[in-house]
Amino acid sequence: MTAMTDTALQAAPAHAARGYWATVGRRIVRDKVSMACALILLLILLGALFAPWIGLADPYQGSMIRRLRHIGTPNYPLGTDELGRDMLARLIYGGRLSLLIGILPVILAFVIGTSLGLVAGYVGGKINTGIMRTVDIFYAFPSVLLAIAISGALGAGIVNSIVSLTIVFVPQITRVAESVTTGVRNADFVEAARASGADAFTIMRVHMLGNVLGTIFVYATGLISVSMILAAGLSFLGLGTKPPEPEWGLMLNTLRTAIYVNPWVAALPGAMIFAVSICFNLLSDGMRSAMDIRN
Amino acid sequence: MFVYIARRIVYVIPIVVSVALVCFLLVHITPGDPLVAILPADASQELAAQLRIAYGFDRPLPVQFGLWLWRALHGDLGNSIATGRPVLAEVLRAVGNTVTLAIAAASIGFTLGLFFGLIAGYFRDTWVDKVATSIAIAGVSVPHYWLGMVLVIIFSVQLNWLPAVGAGPGGSGSWGWDWEHIKYLVLPAITTSVIPMGIITRTVRALTGDILSQDFVEALRAKGLRETKVFRHVIKNAAPTALAVMGLQLGYMLGGSILIETVFSWPGSGLLLNSAIFQRDLPLLQGTILVLALFFVFLNLLVDIAQAAIDPRIKRS
């Protein structure tokens, strides 16, 4: 099957542009580590999406008489939390908010940062200076400090934490987008499009976007890991999600007082954040090396 | 060299002003009136109006910023609402403890990171490389506040070897480099060190690999140079970039310490920021962020200058 696709690809020069992405795709599929990570992420995502229909206990239903049960208690495979709620259910339901507040800022920043970087890189001149100097200002803050400063000023809440993390990542993505755009700005095919009368918007959308998107995308997937840690961190501090919502960072915070009673149950939500974060990092590394055709 | 330093310093001035502007505006993006935090809950309308004038909130924003900046330049960042003490004094006292923590964490993280990075890059694609890169990726992926909790669970709760929270006898004011104090520093420092360790390992590994694949290394080997001598050339070439990354990481440790300081109740700038946020102490919040960001900017400046000092190629560009 693979061999057939190979011959088919070589025999079809008209699809040469698609050939690169097909190669990249195949290299990723063959990378065991990347595939294992993708599988784990998919399971966590599907669990979060279908949580209400897979026979879990009610993640909000507590009970004073069965608080902080140990891992492996009958009916409570991962124990119960400080209010007697089923940990397994809360961890799986927790994926909903945790993934949302961790991934959405990167998606928003990807859209905004790519647009800004593309415009700055293509138009150049004063617009470039304006955008990039503004970006520099945000680089004067360590990202944790910036996220906490904005969240702290705006006050606690899911929307505020998404907004603050988006503001943290936009400058970083803009910088990458600007630098790759500047790289292809004077390429022959862009010159050709300009000579044939295409306007700036068409050139950016049709000719440049496809050439810069891959690099920016891989960079952005690498940011998801940081974003997950920061988003859960904001909730951990009390600046993100509010109780009684199941969310990993917040669960870690409320279970902190339980480390003397039932330490390993208290540590579980952090293990989820760790798992998602490391999987995104490895997946991003895998994509980067798959796209690096020099190897 | 002098011209380079002068140019870099001039370039920093607009950044400093912009940082101050962002910190100033922080108070104004808070929902509601900035006065809310200062006013007692049962304040009358007249008192509110008086305070509005006293704090200058009735003037146009640019004027307010100018006045605030002028006072800040003279070391006056206002008074903390919670304690009534000057913000600058509060911040500087706390920053000292954060610097202690960052130095301890840097000596662990940088040493390990350089070691792992160099051996991973040198023995690329061997088991040594695989172990080192796995440690590095775990280091950059771990939620450090959770790692802190896990270390407390193991070393404080289960083994009872090290204290879980605080900064030792005498509280925040009296730090000393003796075991009575250092035992409080061990866990927070290890926790803080994992991210820089991972990032430096990854950077140095990539650098070492790139340098080893360059022609001049081939030439050195062809000349008959011993491997240890070749390695010295590798280190010399990797140093400027490694130094820049380490400087940046030190800045992140100083500015991003809030999560770890919260976990360990370490009385530094991060814990101060935490209490400022939850007590709605806006002058303290603003002042702490300004001081930390300025630290970061000046650290970056120092790194740039140091980098140019050891690598003549940078000055020319």
Coordinates of C-alpha atoms in Angstrom, one line a residue:
Chain A
M1 CA 0.0 0.0 0.0
T2 CA 2.7 2.4 1.0
A3 CA 4.8 1.4 -2.0
M4 CA 1.8 2.1 -4.2
T5 CA 1.3 5.5 -2.8
D6 CA 5.0 6.2 -3.3
T7 CA 4.9 5.4 -7.0
A8 CA 1.6 7.2 -7.4
L9 CA 3.2 10.3 -5.8
Q10 CA 6.3 10.1 -8.0
A11 CA 4.2 9.6 -11.1
A12 CA 2.1 12.7 -10.4
P13 CA 4.3 15.8 -10.6
A14 CA 1.2 18.0 -10.6
H15 CA 0.8 17.1 -6.9
A16 CA 4.3 17.8 -5.9
A17 CA 3.3 20.4 -3.4
R18 CA 1.1 17.9 -1.6
G19 CA 3.9 15.4 -1.7
Y20 CA 5.9 17.3 0.9
W21 CA 3.0 17.1 3.4
A22 CA 2.3 13.5 2.5
T23 CA 6.0 12.7 3.3
V24 CA 5.8 14.6 6.6
G25 CA 2.6 12.8 7.5
R26 CA 4.1 9.5 6.8
R27 CA 7.2 10.3 8.9
I28 CA 5.0 11.2 11.8
V29 CA 2.9 8.1 11.6
R30 CA 6.0 6.0 11.6
D31 CA 7.4 7.8 14.7
K32 CA 6.3 5.5 17.6
V33 CA 6.8 8.2 20.3
S34 CA 4.7 10.7 18.5
M35 CA 1.9 8.2 17.8
A36 CA 1.9 7.1 21.4
C37 CA 1.5 10.7 22.5
A38 CA -1.2 11.4 20.0
L39 CA -3.1 8.3 21.3
I40 CA -2.8 9.4 24.9
L41 CA -4.0 12.9 24.1
L42 CA -6.9 11.5 22.0
L43 CA -8.0 9.2 24.8
I44 CA -8.0 12.1 27.3
L45 CA -9.8 14.3 24.8
L46 CA -12.4 11.7 24.0
G47 CA -12.9 11.0 27.7
A48 CA -13.5 14.7 28.3
L49 CA -15.9 15.0 25.4
F50 CA -18.0 11.9 26.2
A51 CA -17.6 12.0 30.0
P52 CA -21.4 12.1 30.7
W53 CA -22.0 9.0 28.7
I54 CA -19.4 6.5 29.9
G55 CA -20.9 5.5 33.2
L56 CA -18.9 7.8 35.5
A57 CA -20.0 8.9 38.9
D58 CA -21.4 12.5 39.3
P59 CA -18.2 14.7 39.6
Y60 CA -20.1 17.2 41.7
Q61 CA -21.7 14.8 44.1
G62 CA -19.8 14.7 47.4
S63 CA -20.3 12.8 50.6
M64 CA -19.0 13.7 54.1
I65 CA -18.7 10.1 55.1
R66 CA -16.4 9.0 52.2
R67 CA -13.9 11.7 52.0
L68 CA -10.3 11.2 50.9
R69 CA -10.6 7.4 50.2
H70 CA -7.4 5.8 49.0
I71 CA -6.6 4.8 45.5
G72 CA -8.0 1.3 44.9
T73 CA -11.1 1.6 47.1
P74 CA -13.9 -0.5 45.7
N75 CA -16.2 1.7 43.6
Y76 CA -13.6 4.5 43.8
P77 CA -10.7 3.2 41.7
L78 CA -8.8 6.5 42.2
G79 CA -10.1 7.3 45.6
T80 CA -12.2 10.4 46.6
D81 CA -11.3 14.1 47.1
E82 CA -11.6 16.3 50.2
L83 CA -15.4 16.5 49.7
G84 CA -15.9 12.8 49.0
R85 CA -16.3 13.2 45.2
D86 CA -15.1 10.5 42.9
M87 CA -11.6 11.3 41.7
L88 CA -11.8 9.2 38.5
A89 CA -14.9 11.1 37.4
R90 CA -13.4 14.5 38.3
L91 CA -10.1 13.8 36.5
I92 CA -11.9 12.8 33.3
Y93 CA -14.4 15.6 33.5
G94 CA -11.5 17.9 34.5
G95 CA -10.1 17.4 31.0
R96 CA -13.0 19.6 29.6
L97 CA -12.0 22.9 31.3
S98 CA -8.3 22.1 31.6
L99 CA -7.9 21.4 27.9
L100 CA -10.1 24.4 27.0
I101 CA -8.2 26.9 29.1
G102 CA -4.9 25.4 28.1
I103 CA -5.4 25.0 24.4
L104 CA -7.7 27.9 23.4
P105 CA -5.3 30.7 24.3
V106 CA -2.7 29.1 21.9
I107 CA -5.3 28.8 19.1
L108 CA -6.4 32.4 19.6
A109 CA -2.8 33.6 19.7
F110 CA -2.0 31.5 16.7
V111 CA -4.7 33.3 14.6
I112 CA -3.8 36.8 15.9
G113 CA -0.1 36.3 16.0
T114 CA 0.1 34.8 12.5
S115 CA -2.0 37.7 11.1
L116 CA 0.2 40.3 12.8
G117 CA 3.4 38.7 11.9
L118 CA 2.4 38.1 8.3
V119 CA 1.4 41.8 7.9
A120 CA 4.5 43.0 9.7
G121 CA 6.8 40.7 7.6
Y122 CA 5.1 41.4 4.3
V123 CA 4.4 45.1 4.5
G124 CA 7.6 46.0 6.3
G125 CA 8.5 49.6 6.9
K126 CA 6.7 51.6 9.6
I127 CA 4.0 49.0 10.1
N128 CA 6.7 46.4 10.8
T129 CA 8.4 48.7 13.3
G130 CA 5.2 49.5 15.0
I131 CA 4.1 45.9 15.4
M132 CA 7.5 44.5 16.4
R133 CA 8.3 47.3 18.9
T134 CA 5.0 46.7 20.6
V135 CA 5.9 43.0 20.7
D136 CA 9.2 43.8 22.3
I137 CA 7.5 45.5 25.2
F138 CA 5.8 42.2 26.1
Y139 CA 9.1 40.4 25.9
A140 CA 10.3 42.6 28.7
F141 CA 8.2 40.5 31.1
P142 CA 8.8 36.9 32.0
S143 CA 5.8 35.1 30.7
V144 CA 4.6 33.8 34.1
L145 CA 4.8 37.3 35.5
L146 CA 2.9 38.8 32.5
A147 CA 0.1 36.1 32.8
I148 CA -0.2 36.7 36.5
A149 CA -0.1 40.5 36.2
I150 CA -2.9 40.5 33.7
S151 CA -5.0 37.8 35.5
G152 CA -4.4 39.5 38.8
A153 CA -5.5 42.8 37.5
L154 CA -8.6 41.5 35.6
G155 CA -9.6 39.2 38.5
A156 CA -10.3 35.5 38.7
G157 CA -12.3 33.7 36.0
I158 CA -12.0 31.4 33.1
V159 CA -12.5 34.1 30.4
N160 CA -9.9 36.4 32.1
S161 CA -7.4 33.6 32.3
I162 CA -7.9 32.8 28.6
V163 CA -7.5 36.4 27.8
S164 CA -4.3 36.8 29.8
L165 CA -2.7 33.7 28.4
T166 CA -3.6 34.8 24.8
I167 CA -1.8 38.1 25.5
V168 CA 1.2 36.2 26.7
F169 CA 1.5 34.0 23.5
V170 CA 0.5 36.6 20.8
P171 CA 3.9 38.3 20.9
Q172 CA 5.8 35.1 20.8
I173 CA 3.9 33.8 17.8
T174 CA 4.1 37.2 16.1
R175 CA 7.9 37.1 16.3
V176 CA 8.1 33.7 14.7
A177 CA 5.6 34.6 12.0
E178 CA 7.3 37.8 11.2
S179 CA 10.7 36.2 10.9
V180 CA 9.5 33.4 8.6
T181 CA 7.5 35.8 6.5
T182 CA 10.4 38.1 6.1
G183 CA 12.3 35.0 4.9
V184 CA 10.0 34.3 2.0
R185 CA 9.0 37.9 1.3
N186 CA 11.5 38.3 -1.5
A187 CA 11.3 34.7 -2.9
D188 CA 10.9 34.4 -6.6
F189 CA 7.3 33.1 -6.5
V190 CA 6.2 36.1 -4.5
E191 CA 7.9 38.4 -7.0
A192 CA 6.2 36.6 -9.8
A193 CA 2.8 37.0 -8.2
R194 CA 3.5 40.7 -7.6
A195 CA 4.6 41.1 -11.2
S196 CA 1.4 39.4 -12.5
G197 CA -0.6 42.0 -10.6
A198 CA -1.8 40.2 -7.5
D199 CA -2.7 42.6 -4.7
A200 CA -1.0 42.4 -1.2
F201 CA -3.9 40.6 0.4
T202 CA -4.0 37.9 -2.3
I203 CA -0.3 37.4 -2.1
M204 CA -0.3 37.0 1.6
R205 CA -3.3 34.7 1.7
V206 CA -2.5 32.5 -1.4
H207 CA 1.2 32.6 -1.8
M208 CA 2.8 33.2 1.6
L209 CA 0.4 31.8 4.2
G210 CA 1.0 28.2 2.9
N211 CA 4.7 28.6 3.1
V212 CA 4.9 30.0 6.6
L213 CA 2.0 28.2 8.3
G214 CA 3.8 25.0 8.9
T215 CA 6.7 26.5 10.9
I216 CA 4.3 28.7 12.9
F217 CA 2.0 25.8 13.6
V218 CA 4.8 23.6 15.0
Y219 CA 6.0 26.5 17.1
A220 CA 2.4 26.9 18.4
T221 CA 2.0 23.2 19.3
G222 CA 5.1 23.5 21.3
L223 CA 3.5 26.4 23.3
I224 CA 0.5 24.2 24.2
S225 CA 2.6 22.5 26.8
V226 CA 3.6 25.8 28.5
S227 CA 0.0 27.0 28.2
M228 CA -1.4 23.9 29.9
I229 CA 1.0 24.4 32.8
L230 CA 0.3 28.1 33.1
A231 CA -3.4 27.8 32.7
A232 CA -3.6 25.1 35.4
G233 CA -1.1 27.2 37.4
L234 CA -3.5 30.2 37.3
S235 CA -6.3 28.0 38.6
F236 CA -3.9 26.6 41.2
L237 CA -3.4 30.1 42.5
G238 CA -7.1 30.8 42.5
L239 CA -7.1 33.0 39.4
G240 CA -8.7 30.7 36.9
T241 CA -11.6 28.3 37.4
K242 CA -13.8 28.6 40.5
P243 CA -15.0 25.7 42.7
P244 CA -16.8 23.3 42.4
E245 CA -15.8 22.9 38.8
P246 CA -13.5 20.0 38.1
E247 CA -10.3 21.4 36.7
W248 CA -6.9 19.9 37.3
G249 CA -5.1 23.0 38.6
L250 CA -8.0 23.9 40.9
M251 CA -8.2 20.3 42.1
L252 CA -4.5 20.4 42.9
N253 CA -5.1 23.5 44.9
T254 CA -8.1 22.3 47.0
L255 CA -6.4 18.9 47.6
R256 CA -3.2 20.6 48.8
T257 CA -4.4 20.5 52.4
A258 CA -4.9 16.7 52.1
I259 CA -1.3 15.8 51.5
Y260 CA -0.9 14.7 55.1
V261 CA -4.0 12.5 54.9
N262 CA -3.9 11.0 51.5
P263 CA -0.9 12.3 49.6
W264 CA -1.1 10.3 46.4
V265 CA -4.8 11.1 45.7
A266 CA -3.8 14.8 46.1
A267 CA -1.1 14.4 43.5
L268 CA -3.2 12.9 40.8
P269 CA -4.5 16.1 39.1
G270 CA -0.9 17.2 38.6
A271 CA 0.0 13.9 36.9
M272 CA -2.8 14.6 34.4
I273 CA -1.3 18.1 33.6
F274 CA 2.1 16.5 33.4
A275 CA 0.9 13.8 31.0
V276 CA -0.8 16.3 28.6
S277 CA 2.1 18.7 28.7
I278 CA 4.8 16.1 28.0
C279 CA 2.7 14.5 25.2
F280 CA 2.3 17.9 23.5
N281 CA 6.0 18.5 23.8
L282 CA 7.0 15.2 22.4
L283 CA 4.4 15.5 19.6
S284 CA 5.7 19.0 18.7
D285 CA 9.3 17.7 18.7
G286 CA 8.2 14.8 16.4
M287 CA 6.5 17.2 14.0
R288 CA 9.5 19.4 13.9
S289 CA 11.8 16.6 13.0
A290 CA 9.3 15.2 10.5
M291 CA 9.2 18.5 8.7
D292 CA 12.9 18.9 8.7
I293 CA 13.5 17.3 5.3
R294 CA 17.3 17.7 5.5
N295 CA 17.3 14.5 7.6
Chain B
M1 CA 32.9 47.9 23.0
F2 CA 32.0 51.2 24.7
V3 CA 29.9 52.3 21.7
Y4 CA 28.1 48.9 21.7
I5 CA 27.3 49.2 25.5
A6 CA 26.1 52.8 25.0
R7 CA 23.9 51.8 22.1
R8 CA 22.4 49.0 24.1
I9 CA 21.7 51.2 27.0
V10 CA 20.0 53.8 24.8
Y11 CA 17.9 51.1 23.3
V12 CA 16.7 50.0 26.8
I13 CA 15.2 53.4 27.7
P14 CA 12.1 53.2 25.6
I15 CA 11.6 49.6 26.8
V16 CA 11.8 50.8 30.4
V17 CA 9.3 53.5 29.8
S18 CA 6.9 51.1 28.0
V19 CA 7.2 48.6 30.9
A20 CA 6.3 51.4 33.3
L21 CA 3.4 52.2 31.1
V22 CA 2.1 48.6 31.1
C23 CA 2.4 48.5 34.9
F24 CA 0.6 51.8 35.2
L25 CA -2.2 50.7 33.0
L26 CA -2.6 47.4 34.9
V27 CA -4.4 49.3 37.7
H28 CA -6.7 50.8 35.1
I29 CA -7.8 47.5 33.5
T30 CA -9.0 46.3 36.8
P31 CA -12.8 46.1 36.7
G32 CA -14.4 49.0 38.4
D33 CA -13.0 52.1 40.0
P34 CA -9.3 52.0 41.1
L35 CA -10.5 53.7 44.2
V36 CA -12.5 50.7 45.3
A37 CA -9.4 49.0 46.7
I38 CA -8.4 52.1 48.7
L39 CA -11.8 53.1 50.1
P40 CA -13.2 51.6 53.2
A41 CA -16.3 49.6 52.5
D42 CA -18.6 52.2 54.3
A43 CA -17.0 55.3 52.7
S44 CA -19.2 58.3 52.0
Q45 CA -19.5 60.0 48.6
E46 CA -17.6 63.0 49.9
L47 CA -14.7 60.9 51.1
A48 CA -14.6 59.1 47.7
A49 CA -14.5 62.5 45.9
Q50 CA -11.7 63.7 48.2
L51 CA -9.6 60.6 47.7
R52 CA -10.1 60.8 44.0
I53 CA -8.5 64.2 44.0
A54 CA -5.9 63.3 46.5
Y55 CA -4.8 60.3 44.4
G56 CA -5.0 62.3 41.2
F57 CA -7.6 59.9 39.7
D58 CA -9.6 62.9 38.4
R59 CA -6.9 64.0 36.0
P60 CA -6.4 62.8 32.5
L61 CA -4.6 59.5 32.1
P62 CA -1.4 60.8 30.5
V63 CA -1.0 63.3 33.3
Q64 CA -1.5 60.6 35.9
F65 CA 1.1 58.5 34.1
G66 CA 3.6 61.3 34.1
L67 CA 3.2 62.0 37.8
W68 CA 3.3 58.3 38.6
L69 CA 6.5 57.9 36.6
W70 CA 8.1 60.9 38.1
R71 CA 7.4 59.6 41.6
A72 CA 8.6 56.1 40.6
L73 CA 11.9 57.6 39.3
H74 CA 12.4 59.0 42.8
G75 CA 11.8 55.6 44.4
D76 CA 8.2 56.4 45.5
L77 CA 5.9 53.6 44.4
G78 CA 3.2 54.5 46.9
N79 CA 2.2 52.7 50.0
S80 CA 0.8 49.3 50.4
I81 CA -2.9 49.3 51.2
A82 CA -2.7 46.3 53.4
T83 CA 0.3 47.3 55.6
G84 CA 0.6 51.0 54.9
R85 CA 4.4 50.6 54.4
P86 CA 6.2 51.9 51.3
V87 CA 5.8 49.5 48.4
L88 CA 9.4 49.8 47.3
A89 CA 10.7 48.7 50.8
E90 CA 8.3 45.8 50.9
V91 CA 9.3 44.6 47.4
L92 CA 13.1 45.0 47.9
R93 CA 12.9 43.0 51.1
A94 CA 11.0 40.2 49.4
V95 CA 13.2 40.2 46.3
G96 CA 16.2 39.4 48.4
N97 CA 14.6 36.0 49.3
T98 CA 13.7 35.4 45.7
V99 CA 17.3 36.1 44.7
T100 CA 18.5 33.6 47.3
L101 CA 16.2 31.0 45.8
A102 CA 17.1 31.8 42.2
I103 CA 20.8 31.5 42.9
A104 CA 20.4 28.2 44.6
A105 CA 18.2 26.9 41.8
A106 CA 20.5 28.3 39.1
S107 CA 23.5 26.5 40.5
I108 CA 21.7 23.2 40.5
G109 CA 19.9 23.7 37.2
F110 CA 22.7 25.3 35.2
T111 CA 25.3 22.7 36.3
L112 CA 23.1 19.8 35.4
G113 CA 21.8 21.4 32.2
L114 CA 25.3 22.1 30.9
F115 CA 26.5 18.6 31.9
F116 CA 23.5 16.8 30.3
G117 CA 23.5 19.0 27.3
L118 CA 27.2 18.6 26.5
I119 CA 27.2 14.8 27.0
A120 CA 24.0 14.4 25.0
G121 CA 25.3 16.5 22.1
Y122 CA 28.7 14.8 22.2
F123 CA 27.3 11.2 22.3
R124 CA 24.4 12.0 20.0
D125 CA 22.0 9.1 19.3
T126 CA 23.6 6.8 22.0
W127 CA 21.8 5.7 25.1
V128 CA 23.5 8.6 27.0
D129 CA 21.8 11.0 24.6
K130 CA 18.4 9.3 25.1
V131 CA 18.6 9.4 28.9
A132 CA 19.7 13.0 28.9
T133 CA 17.0 14.2 26.5
S134 CA 14.3 12.2 28.3
I135 CA 15.3 14.0 31.6
A136 CA 15.3 17.3 29.7
I137 CA 11.9 16.8 28.2
A138 CA 10.4 15.8 31.6
G139 CA 12.0 18.9 33.0
V140 CA 10.4 21.3 30.6
S141 CA 7.0 19.5 30.7
V142 CA 6.5 19.1 34.4
P143 CA 4.1 21.5 36.1
H144 CA 6.7 22.7 38.6
Y145 CA 4.1 23.6 41.3
W146 CA 3.0 19.9 41.2
L147 CA 6.6 18.7 41.4
G148 CA 7.0 20.8 44.5
M149 CA 4.0 19.1 46.0
V150 CA 5.3 15.7 45.1
L151 CA 8.7 16.5 46.7
V152 CA 6.9 17.7 49.8
I153 CA 4.9 14.5 49.9
I154 CA 8.1 12.3 49.6
F155 CA 10.7 14.3 51.7
S156 CA 8.5 16.0 54.2
V157 CA 5.4 13.9 54.7
Q158 CA 6.7 10.4 54.1
L159 CA 10.4 10.6 55.1
N160 CA 10.2 13.6 57.3
W161 CA 13.7 14.7 56.2
L162 CA 13.1 18.3 55.2
P163 CA 10.6 21.0 56.2
A164 CA 7.7 21.5 53.9
V165 CA 7.2 25.3 54.1
G166 CA 8.7 28.6 55.2
A167 CA 12.2 30.0 55.2
G168 CA 13.6 28.8 58.5
P169 CA 14.0 30.2 62.0
G170 CA 13.5 34.0 62.3
G171 CA 11.0 34.0 59.4
S172 CA 11.6 36.0 56.3
G173 CA 13.9 38.7 57.7
S174 CA 17.0 36.7 58.8
W175 CA 18.4 34.5 56.1
G176 CA 21.7 32.7 56.8
W177 CA 23.7 30.1 54.9
D178 CA 23.7 27.5 57.6
W179 CA 21.9 24.2 57.7
E180 CA 19.1 25.5 59.9
H181 CA 18.2 27.8 57.0
I182 CA 19.4 25.8 54.0
K183 CA 17.2 22.8 54.8
Y184 CA 14.3 25.1 54.0
L185 CA 15.8 26.0 50.7
V186 CA 16.5 22.5 49.4
L187 CA 13.1 21.5 48.1
P188 CA 12.1 24.9 46.6
A189 CA 15.5 25.2 44.9
I190 CA 15.3 21.7 43.3
T191 CA 11.7 22.4 42.2
T192 CA 12.7 25.8 40.6
S193 CA 15.8 24.2 38.9
V194 CA 14.0 21.6 36.7
I195 CA 12.7 24.0 34.0
P196 CA 16.1 25.8 33.4
M197 CA 17.8 22.4 33.6
G198 CA 15.6 21.0 30.8
I199 CA 15.8 24.1 28.6
I200 CA 19.6 24.4 29.0
T201 CA 20.1 20.7 28.3
R202 CA 18.1 21.0 25.1
T203 CA 19.8 24.2 23.9
V204 CA 23.3 23.0 24.7
R205 CA 22.7 19.6 23.1
A206 CA 21.5 21.3 19.9
L207 CA 24.5 23.7 20.0
T208 CA 27.0 21.0 20.5
G209 CA 25.6 18.9 17.7
D210 CA 25.7 21.9 15.3
I211 CA 29.2 22.8 16.2
L212 CA 30.5 19.2 15.9
S213 CA 29.1 19.0 12.4
Q214 CA 31.0 22.1 11.3
D215 CA 34.1 21.9 9.0
F216 CA 36.5 23.5 11.5
V217 CA 36.0 20.5 13.9
E218 CA 36.9 18.2 11.1
A219 CA 40.0 20.3 10.5
L220 CA 41.0 20.3 14.2
R221 CA 40.7 16.5 14.2
A222 CA 42.6 16.2 10.9
K223 CA 45.3 18.3 12.5
G224 CA 45.7 15.5 15.1
L225 CA 44.2 17.4 18.0
R226 CA 43.2 15.2 20.9
E227 CA 39.4 14.9 21.6
T228 CA 39.7 16.7 24.9
K229 CA 41.1 19.7 23.0
V230 CA 38.5 19.5 20.3
F231 CA 35.9 19.5 23.1
R232 CA 37.4 22.7 24.4
H233 CA 36.7 24.4 21.1
V234 CA 33.2 23.1 21.2
I235 CA 32.6 24.7 24.6
K236 CA 34.2 28.0 23.5
N237 CA 31.8 28.2 20.5
A238 CA 28.7 27.2 22.5
A239 CA 29.4 29.6 25.4
P240 CA 27.9 32.9 24.1
T241 CA 24.5 31.3 23.2
A242 CA 24.5 29.1 26.4
L243 CA 25.2 32.2 28.4
A244 CA 22.3 34.1 26.8
V245 CA 19.9 31.3 27.6
M246 CA 21.1 31.0 31.2
G247 CA 20.7 34.8 31.7
L248 CA 17.1 34.5 30.3
Q249 CA 16.4 31.6 32.6
L250 CA 17.7 33.4 35.6
G251 CA 15.3 36.2 34.8
Y252 CA 12.4 33.8 34.5
M253 CA 13.3 32.3 37.9
L254 CA 13.3 35.7 39.5
G255 CA 10.1 36.9 37.8
G256 CA 8.2 33.7 37.6
S257 CA 8.6 32.5 41.2
I258 CA 5.0 33.0 42.3
L259 CA 3.8 29.4 41.9
I260 CA 6.7 27.8 43.7
E261 CA 6.8 30.4 46.4
T262 CA 3.1 29.8 46.9
V263 CA 3.6 26.1 47.2
F264 CA 6.5 26.4 49.7
S265 CA 5.3 29.7 51.4
W266 CA 8.7 31.0 50.5
P267 CA 8.7 34.7 51.6
G268 CA 9.9 36.2 48.3
S269 CA 8.5 38.5 45.7
G270 CA 6.2 35.8 44.3
L271 CA 4.5 35.3 47.6
L272 CA 4.2 39.1 48.0
L273 CA 2.6 39.3 44.5
N274 CA 0.2 36.5 45.6
S275 CA -1.0 38.4 48.7
A276 CA -1.2 41.6 46.7
I277 CA -3.5 40.0 44.2
F278 CA -5.8 38.4 46.8
Q279 CA -5.9 41.4 49.1
R280 CA -6.6 43.7 46.0
D281 CA -3.5 45.7 47.1
L282 CA -3.1 47.5 43.8
P283 CA -0.1 49.7 44.6
L284 CA 1.8 46.7 45.9
L285 CA 0.7 44.6 42.8
Q286 CA 1.8 47.4 40.5
G287 CA 5.1 48.0 42.3
T288 CA 6.1 44.4 42.6
I289 CA 5.5 43.8 38.9
L290 CA 7.4 46.9 37.9
V291 CA 10.4 46.0 40.0
L292 CA 10.5 42.4 38.7
A293 CA 10.1 43.5 35.1
L294 CA 12.9 46.0 35.4
F295 CA 15.1 43.4 37.0
F296 CA 14.4 41.3 33.9
V297 CA 15.1 44.1 31.5
F298 CA 18.4 44.9 33.1
L299 CA 19.4 41.3 33.4
N300 CA 18.8 41.0 29.7
L301 CA 21.0 44.1 29.1
L302 CA 23.8 42.6 31.2
V303 CA 23.6 39.3 29.3
D304 CA 23.8 41.1 25.9
I305 CA 26.9 43.0 27.1
A306 CA 28.5 39.9 28.5
Q307 CA 27.7 38.0 25.3
A308 CA 29.4 40.8 23.2
A309 CA 32.4 40.8 25.5
I310 CA 33.1 37.1 25.0
D311 CA 32.1 36.9 21.4
P312 CA 33.5 39.6 19.1
R313 CA 31.3 38.6 16.2
I314 CA 28.2 40.0 18.0
K315 CA 29.5 43.6 18.3
R316 CA 30.0 43.8 14.5
S317 CA 26.5 42.9 13.6

